[in-house]
Short mmCIF file of N, CA, C and O in Angstrom, two decimals:
data_model
loop_
_atom_site.label_atom_id
_atom_site.label_comp_id
_atom_site.label_asym_id
_atom_site.label_seq_id
_atom_site.Cartn_x
_atom_site.Cartn_y
_atom_site.Cartn_z
N MET A 1 10.14 91.87 -21.06
CA MET A 1 10.91 91.20 -22.07
C MET A 1 10.15 91.61 -23.40
O MET A 1 8.89 91.87 -23.40
N ALA A 2 10.80 92.16 -24.26
CA ALA A 2 10.22 92.42 -25.54
C ALA A 2 9.55 91.56 -26.31
O ALA A 2 10.08 90.46 -26.37
N GLU A 3 8.60 91.90 -27.11
CA GLU A 3 7.99 90.69 -27.97
C GLU A 3 8.82 90.86 -29.26
O GLU A 3 9.17 91.80 -29.86
N THR A 4 8.72 89.80 -29.86
CA THR A 4 9.56 89.62 -31.08
C THR A 4 8.42 89.57 -32.24
O THR A 4 7.23 89.02 -31.93
N PRO A 5 8.70 90.16 -33.28
CA PRO A 5 7.54 89.97 -34.52
C PRO A 5 7.30 88.68 -34.97
O PRO A 5 8.20 87.68 -34.85
N SER A 6 5.98 88.45 -35.19
CA SER A 6 5.66 87.02 -35.48
C SER A 6 6.11 86.57 -36.90
O SER A 6 6.08 85.47 -37.14
N SER A 7 6.43 87.44 -37.87
CA SER A 7 6.94 87.06 -39.15
C SER A 7 8.26 87.70 -39.24
O SER A 7 8.51 89.12 -38.89
N PRO A 8 9.37 87.17 -39.78
CA PRO A 8 10.66 87.60 -40.02
C PRO A 8 10.73 88.93 -40.92
O PRO A 8 9.78 88.94 -41.77
N ALA A 9 11.43 89.83 -40.86
CA ALA A 9 11.71 90.96 -41.71
C ALA A 9 11.96 90.52 -43.11
O ALA A 9 12.62 89.32 -43.27
N PRO A 10 11.40 90.97 -44.18
CA PRO A 10 11.62 90.63 -45.50
C PRO A 10 13.24 90.69 -45.81
O PRO A 10 13.90 91.61 -45.46
N ALA A 11 13.65 89.47 -46.28
CA ALA A 11 15.15 89.54 -46.54
C ALA A 11 15.42 90.52 -47.71
O ALA A 11 14.58 90.78 -48.73
N ALA A 12 16.67 90.97 -47.84
CA ALA A 12 17.18 91.94 -48.87
C ALA A 12 17.09 90.88 -50.12
O ALA A 12 17.19 89.79 -50.29
N LYS A 13 16.96 91.75 -51.27
CA LYS A 13 17.02 90.98 -52.62
C LYS A 13 18.28 90.33 -52.71
O LYS A 13 19.32 90.76 -52.68
N ALA A 14 18.09 88.96 -52.81
CA ALA A 14 19.45 88.12 -52.93
C ALA A 14 20.05 88.16 -54.18
O ALA A 14 19.37 87.90 -55.30
N THR A 15 21.30 88.62 -54.25
CA THR A 15 21.99 88.57 -55.45
C THR A 15 23.37 87.70 -55.40
O THR A 15 23.93 87.82 -54.30
N PRO A 16 23.64 86.90 -56.37
CA PRO A 16 24.82 86.05 -56.03
C PRO A 16 26.08 86.80 -55.95
O PRO A 16 26.27 87.81 -56.79
N ALA A 17 26.92 86.49 -55.00
CA ALA A 17 28.18 87.09 -54.83
C ALA A 17 29.03 86.65 -56.03
O ALA A 17 29.15 85.67 -56.37
N LEU A 18 29.62 87.88 -56.56
CA LEU A 18 30.72 87.58 -57.53
C LEU A 18 31.95 87.21 -56.90
O LEU A 18 32.43 87.59 -55.90
N LYS A 19 32.47 86.11 -57.66
CA LYS A 19 33.77 85.52 -57.00
C LYS A 19 34.93 85.61 -58.06
O LYS A 19 34.57 85.86 -59.20
N LYS A 20 36.10 85.45 -57.75
CA LYS A 20 37.23 85.28 -58.54
C LYS A 20 36.84 84.49 -59.75
O LYS A 20 36.42 83.40 -59.64
N GLY A 21 37.23 85.01 -61.02
CA GLY A 21 37.16 84.05 -62.15
C GLY A 21 35.60 84.44 -62.77
O GLY A 21 35.60 83.86 -64.03
N ALA A 22 34.78 85.04 -62.24
CA ALA A 22 33.32 85.52 -62.77
C ALA A 22 33.45 86.18 -63.97
O ALA A 22 34.34 87.10 -64.04
N LEU A 23 32.64 85.94 -64.87
CA LEU A 23 32.49 87.05 -66.06
C LEU A 23 31.57 88.05 -65.75
O LEU A 23 30.35 87.83 -65.19
N VAL A 24 32.01 89.34 -65.87
CA VAL A 24 31.15 90.57 -65.41
C VAL A 24 31.13 91.71 -66.53
O VAL A 24 31.85 91.53 -67.42
N ARG A 25 30.18 92.65 -66.11
CA ARG A 25 30.10 93.69 -67.09
C ARG A 25 29.81 94.91 -66.03
O ARG A 25 29.42 94.46 -64.78
N VAL A 26 30.10 96.08 -66.34
CA VAL A 26 29.69 97.13 -65.44
C VAL A 26 28.22 97.57 -65.63
O VAL A 26 27.63 97.60 -66.64
N ASN A 27 27.66 97.71 -64.47
CA ASN A 27 26.15 98.39 -64.27
C ASN A 27 26.27 99.69 -64.72
O ASN A 27 26.74 100.49 -63.91
N ARG A 28 25.80 100.34 -65.83
CA ARG A 28 25.88 101.77 -66.00
C ARG A 28 25.21 102.68 -65.23
O ARG A 28 25.86 103.62 -64.80
N ALA A 29 24.13 102.16 -64.54
CA ALA A 29 23.37 103.12 -63.49
C ALA A 29 24.21 103.35 -62.28
O ALA A 29 24.40 104.38 -61.74
N ALA A 30 25.04 102.28 -61.86
CA ALA A 30 25.66 102.41 -60.59
C ALA A 30 27.06 102.91 -61.00
O ALA A 30 27.66 103.65 -60.07
N TYR A 31 27.51 102.86 -62.19
CA TYR A 31 28.82 103.67 -62.58
C TYR A 31 28.67 105.11 -62.84
O TYR A 31 29.52 105.83 -62.20
N GLU A 32 27.60 105.52 -63.53
CA GLU A 32 27.71 107.02 -63.72
C GLU A 32 27.39 107.87 -62.52
O GLU A 32 26.58 107.44 -61.58
N GLY A 33 28.27 108.71 -62.32
CA GLY A 33 28.17 109.69 -61.33
C GLY A 33 29.14 109.15 -59.97
O GLY A 33 29.12 109.85 -59.09
N SER A 34 29.69 108.02 -60.18
CA SER A 34 30.58 107.45 -59.08
C SER A 34 32.03 108.26 -59.18
O SER A 34 32.23 108.81 -60.20
N THR A 35 32.59 108.01 -57.96
CA THR A 35 34.13 108.59 -57.88
C THR A 35 34.92 107.93 -59.10
O THR A 35 35.80 108.72 -59.74
N GLU A 36 34.68 106.75 -59.23
CA GLU A 36 35.49 106.05 -60.47
C GLU A 36 35.16 106.63 -61.72
O GLU A 36 36.21 106.74 -62.53
N ALA A 37 33.92 106.83 -61.90
CA ALA A 37 33.65 107.57 -63.27
C ALA A 37 34.18 108.96 -63.42
O ALA A 37 34.76 109.27 -64.54
N GLY A 38 34.21 109.67 -62.29
CA GLY A 38 34.77 110.99 -62.21
C GLY A 38 36.23 111.00 -62.60
O GLY A 38 36.92 112.03 -62.89
N ALA A 39 36.96 110.07 -62.12
CA ALA A 39 38.50 109.76 -62.22
C ALA A 39 38.80 109.21 -63.48
O ALA A 39 40.04 109.08 -63.86
N SER A 40 37.77 108.84 -64.43
CA SER A 40 38.15 108.33 -65.71
C SER A 40 37.57 109.28 -66.83
O SER A 40 37.33 110.29 -66.66
N ASP A 41 37.97 108.75 -68.02
CA ASP A 41 37.44 109.41 -69.11
C ASP A 41 36.17 109.78 -69.17
O ASP A 41 35.25 108.99 -68.73
N PRO A 42 35.62 111.05 -69.52
CA PRO A 42 34.41 111.45 -69.44
C PRO A 42 33.37 110.54 -70.40
O PRO A 42 32.21 110.55 -70.05
N HIS A 43 33.88 109.92 -71.37
CA HIS A 43 33.02 109.07 -72.13
C HIS A 43 33.68 107.65 -72.01
O HIS A 43 34.51 107.28 -72.78
N PRO A 44 32.98 106.83 -70.98
CA PRO A 44 33.66 105.47 -70.78
C PRO A 44 33.37 104.56 -72.18
O PRO A 44 32.40 104.74 -72.91
N PRO A 45 34.27 103.61 -72.32
CA PRO A 45 34.31 102.81 -73.59
C PRO A 45 33.04 101.94 -73.38
O PRO A 45 32.60 101.36 -72.39
N ALA A 46 32.46 101.49 -74.52
CA ALA A 46 31.31 100.71 -74.43
C ALA A 46 31.53 99.26 -74.16
O ALA A 46 30.63 98.52 -73.52
N TYR A 47 32.78 98.78 -74.30
CA TYR A 47 32.97 97.39 -73.91
C TYR A 47 32.85 97.09 -72.49
O TYR A 47 32.47 95.97 -71.97
N ILE A 48 32.94 98.10 -71.67
CA ILE A 48 32.83 97.75 -70.05
C ILE A 48 31.45 97.58 -69.73
O ILE A 48 31.16 96.83 -68.67
N PHE A 49 30.43 98.13 -70.39
CA PHE A 49 28.99 97.85 -70.31
C PHE A 49 28.62 96.65 -71.00
O PHE A 49 27.49 95.96 -70.70
N GLU A 50 29.18 96.21 -72.08
CA GLU A 50 28.89 95.03 -72.87
C GLU A 50 29.36 93.68 -72.29
O GLU A 50 28.64 92.75 -72.30
N GLY A 51 30.64 93.94 -71.83
CA GLY A 51 31.24 92.54 -71.23
C GLY A 51 31.67 91.62 -72.29
O GLY A 51 31.52 91.92 -73.57
N PRO A 52 32.02 90.53 -71.91
CA PRO A 52 32.37 90.18 -70.68
C PRO A 52 33.82 90.52 -70.15
O PRO A 52 34.79 90.65 -71.06
N GLY A 53 33.99 90.81 -68.85
CA GLY A 53 35.30 91.04 -68.28
C GLY A 53 35.51 89.85 -67.26
O GLY A 53 34.57 89.38 -66.75
N GLU A 54 36.63 89.73 -66.98
CA GLU A 54 37.03 88.43 -65.93
C GLU A 54 37.45 89.07 -64.62
O GLU A 54 38.36 90.11 -64.63
N LEU A 55 36.75 88.93 -63.62
CA LEU A 55 37.07 89.20 -62.17
C LEU A 55 38.28 88.48 -61.80
O LEU A 55 38.30 87.24 -61.57
N LEU A 56 39.48 89.29 -61.66
CA LEU A 56 40.66 88.60 -61.38
C LEU A 56 40.87 88.53 -59.83
O LEU A 56 41.40 87.55 -59.29
N VAL A 57 40.62 89.60 -59.03
CA VAL A 57 40.95 89.62 -57.58
C VAL A 57 39.59 90.32 -57.07
O VAL A 57 39.17 91.39 -57.58
N VAL A 58 39.21 89.92 -55.79
CA VAL A 58 38.27 90.68 -55.01
C VAL A 58 38.96 91.11 -53.64
O VAL A 58 39.51 90.14 -52.98
N LYS A 59 39.10 92.42 -53.30
CA LYS A 59 39.67 92.74 -51.97
C LYS A 59 38.51 93.85 -51.46
O LYS A 59 38.54 94.86 -51.96
N GLY A 60 37.97 93.32 -50.40
CA GLY A 60 37.11 94.27 -49.77
C GLY A 60 35.84 94.47 -50.70
O GLY A 60 35.14 93.67 -51.22
N THR A 61 35.57 95.72 -50.92
CA THR A 61 34.48 96.26 -51.80
C THR A 61 34.89 96.63 -53.19
O THR A 61 34.18 97.06 -53.91
N TYR A 62 36.36 96.16 -53.57
CA TYR A 62 36.56 96.42 -54.89
C TYR A 62 37.06 95.16 -55.62
O TYR A 62 37.39 93.90 -55.16
N GLY A 63 36.87 95.16 -56.98
CA GLY A 63 37.46 94.02 -57.74
C GLY A 63 38.26 94.44 -58.98
O GLY A 63 37.92 95.43 -59.41
N GLN A 64 39.12 93.56 -59.23
CA GLN A 64 39.97 93.98 -60.41
C GLN A 64 39.60 93.12 -61.65
O GLN A 64 39.23 91.88 -61.73
N VAL A 65 39.15 93.93 -62.85
CA VAL A 65 38.52 93.22 -63.96
C VAL A 65 39.63 93.44 -65.14
O VAL A 65 40.24 94.37 -65.35
N ARG A 66 39.76 92.31 -65.78
CA ARG A 66 40.57 92.30 -66.91
C ARG A 66 39.60 92.06 -68.17
O ARG A 66 38.77 91.10 -68.22
N TRP A 67 39.69 92.90 -69.28
CA TRP A 67 38.76 92.87 -70.46
C TRP A 67 39.57 91.99 -71.42
O TRP A 67 40.70 92.01 -71.40
N ARG A 68 38.80 91.58 -72.26
CA ARG A 68 39.31 90.84 -73.47
C ARG A 68 39.81 91.67 -74.59
O ARG A 68 39.42 91.50 -75.85
N ARG A 69 40.56 92.58 -74.20
CA ARG A 69 41.14 93.67 -75.17
C ARG A 69 42.52 94.13 -74.59
O ARG A 69 42.69 93.83 -73.44
N PRO A 70 43.23 94.60 -75.49
CA PRO A 70 44.51 94.96 -75.19
C PRO A 70 44.46 96.49 -74.27
O PRO A 70 45.03 97.41 -74.70
N VAL A 71 44.04 96.35 -73.22
CA VAL A 71 43.76 97.55 -72.33
C VAL A 71 44.10 97.22 -70.86
O VAL A 71 44.21 95.84 -70.49
N PRO A 72 44.52 98.00 -70.03
CA PRO A 72 44.90 97.69 -68.63
C PRO A 72 43.75 97.14 -67.96
O PRO A 72 42.60 97.41 -68.10
N ASP A 73 44.12 96.51 -66.82
CA ASP A 73 43.11 95.96 -65.71
C ASP A 73 42.64 97.08 -65.03
O ASP A 73 43.34 98.14 -64.83
N VAL A 74 41.47 96.99 -64.58
CA VAL A 74 40.84 98.08 -63.74
C VAL A 74 40.22 97.74 -62.39
O VAL A 74 39.87 96.59 -62.35
N TRP A 75 40.25 98.55 -61.46
CA TRP A 75 39.68 98.28 -60.23
C TRP A 75 38.22 99.01 -60.08
O TRP A 75 38.33 100.29 -60.32
N LEU A 76 37.16 98.43 -59.69
CA LEU A 76 35.92 99.03 -59.70
C LEU A 76 35.27 98.38 -58.46
O LEU A 76 35.56 97.20 -58.01
N ARG A 77 34.30 99.24 -57.81
CA ARG A 77 33.56 98.85 -56.89
C ARG A 77 32.71 97.51 -57.13
O ARG A 77 32.18 97.46 -58.21
N MET A 78 32.68 96.70 -56.22
CA MET A 78 31.82 95.49 -56.54
C MET A 78 30.41 95.67 -56.77
O MET A 78 29.70 94.95 -57.59
N ASP A 79 29.84 96.71 -56.05
CA ASP A 79 28.48 97.22 -56.43
C ASP A 79 28.17 97.70 -57.83
O ASP A 79 27.15 97.93 -58.28
N GLN A 80 29.25 98.02 -58.45
CA GLN A 80 29.11 98.40 -59.89
C GLN A 80 29.34 97.21 -61.03
O GLN A 80 28.88 97.58 -62.06
N LEU A 81 29.48 96.27 -60.38
CA LEU A 81 29.61 95.01 -61.39
C LEU A 81 28.49 94.15 -61.30
O LEU A 81 27.87 93.96 -60.27
N GLU A 82 28.08 93.61 -62.37
CA GLU A 82 27.07 92.53 -62.44
C GLU A 82 27.58 91.44 -63.30
O GLU A 82 28.49 91.47 -64.19
N ALA A 83 26.77 90.21 -63.11
CA ALA A 83 27.20 89.01 -63.74
C ALA A 83 27.05 89.12 -65.16
O ALA A 83 25.82 89.73 -65.53
N PHE A 84 27.87 88.78 -66.01
CA PHE A 84 27.56 88.69 -67.34
C PHE A 84 26.72 87.45 -67.79
O PHE A 84 26.87 86.45 -67.42
N SER A 85 25.73 87.74 -68.61
CA SER A 85 24.81 86.65 -68.90
C SER A 85 24.61 86.51 -70.43
O SER A 85 24.85 87.46 -71.16
#
């Protein structure tokens, strides 16, 4: 029988899960160099990094964000979004 470690493995950094209706902004470090950034304008608008945008739908690893501007909603990976504070 294998021995179990006496102390549990350190837990991953706990980040609150973003849910529908949450106010978010884009994390610049996670967005730059991503597939989504490559498929978009080479100079993303500042408002996506400043926020807030509202998370409308979460499907798998992607979320649909609506900005408080007259622009289309966008789908971004959830790991590229952070809570607006």
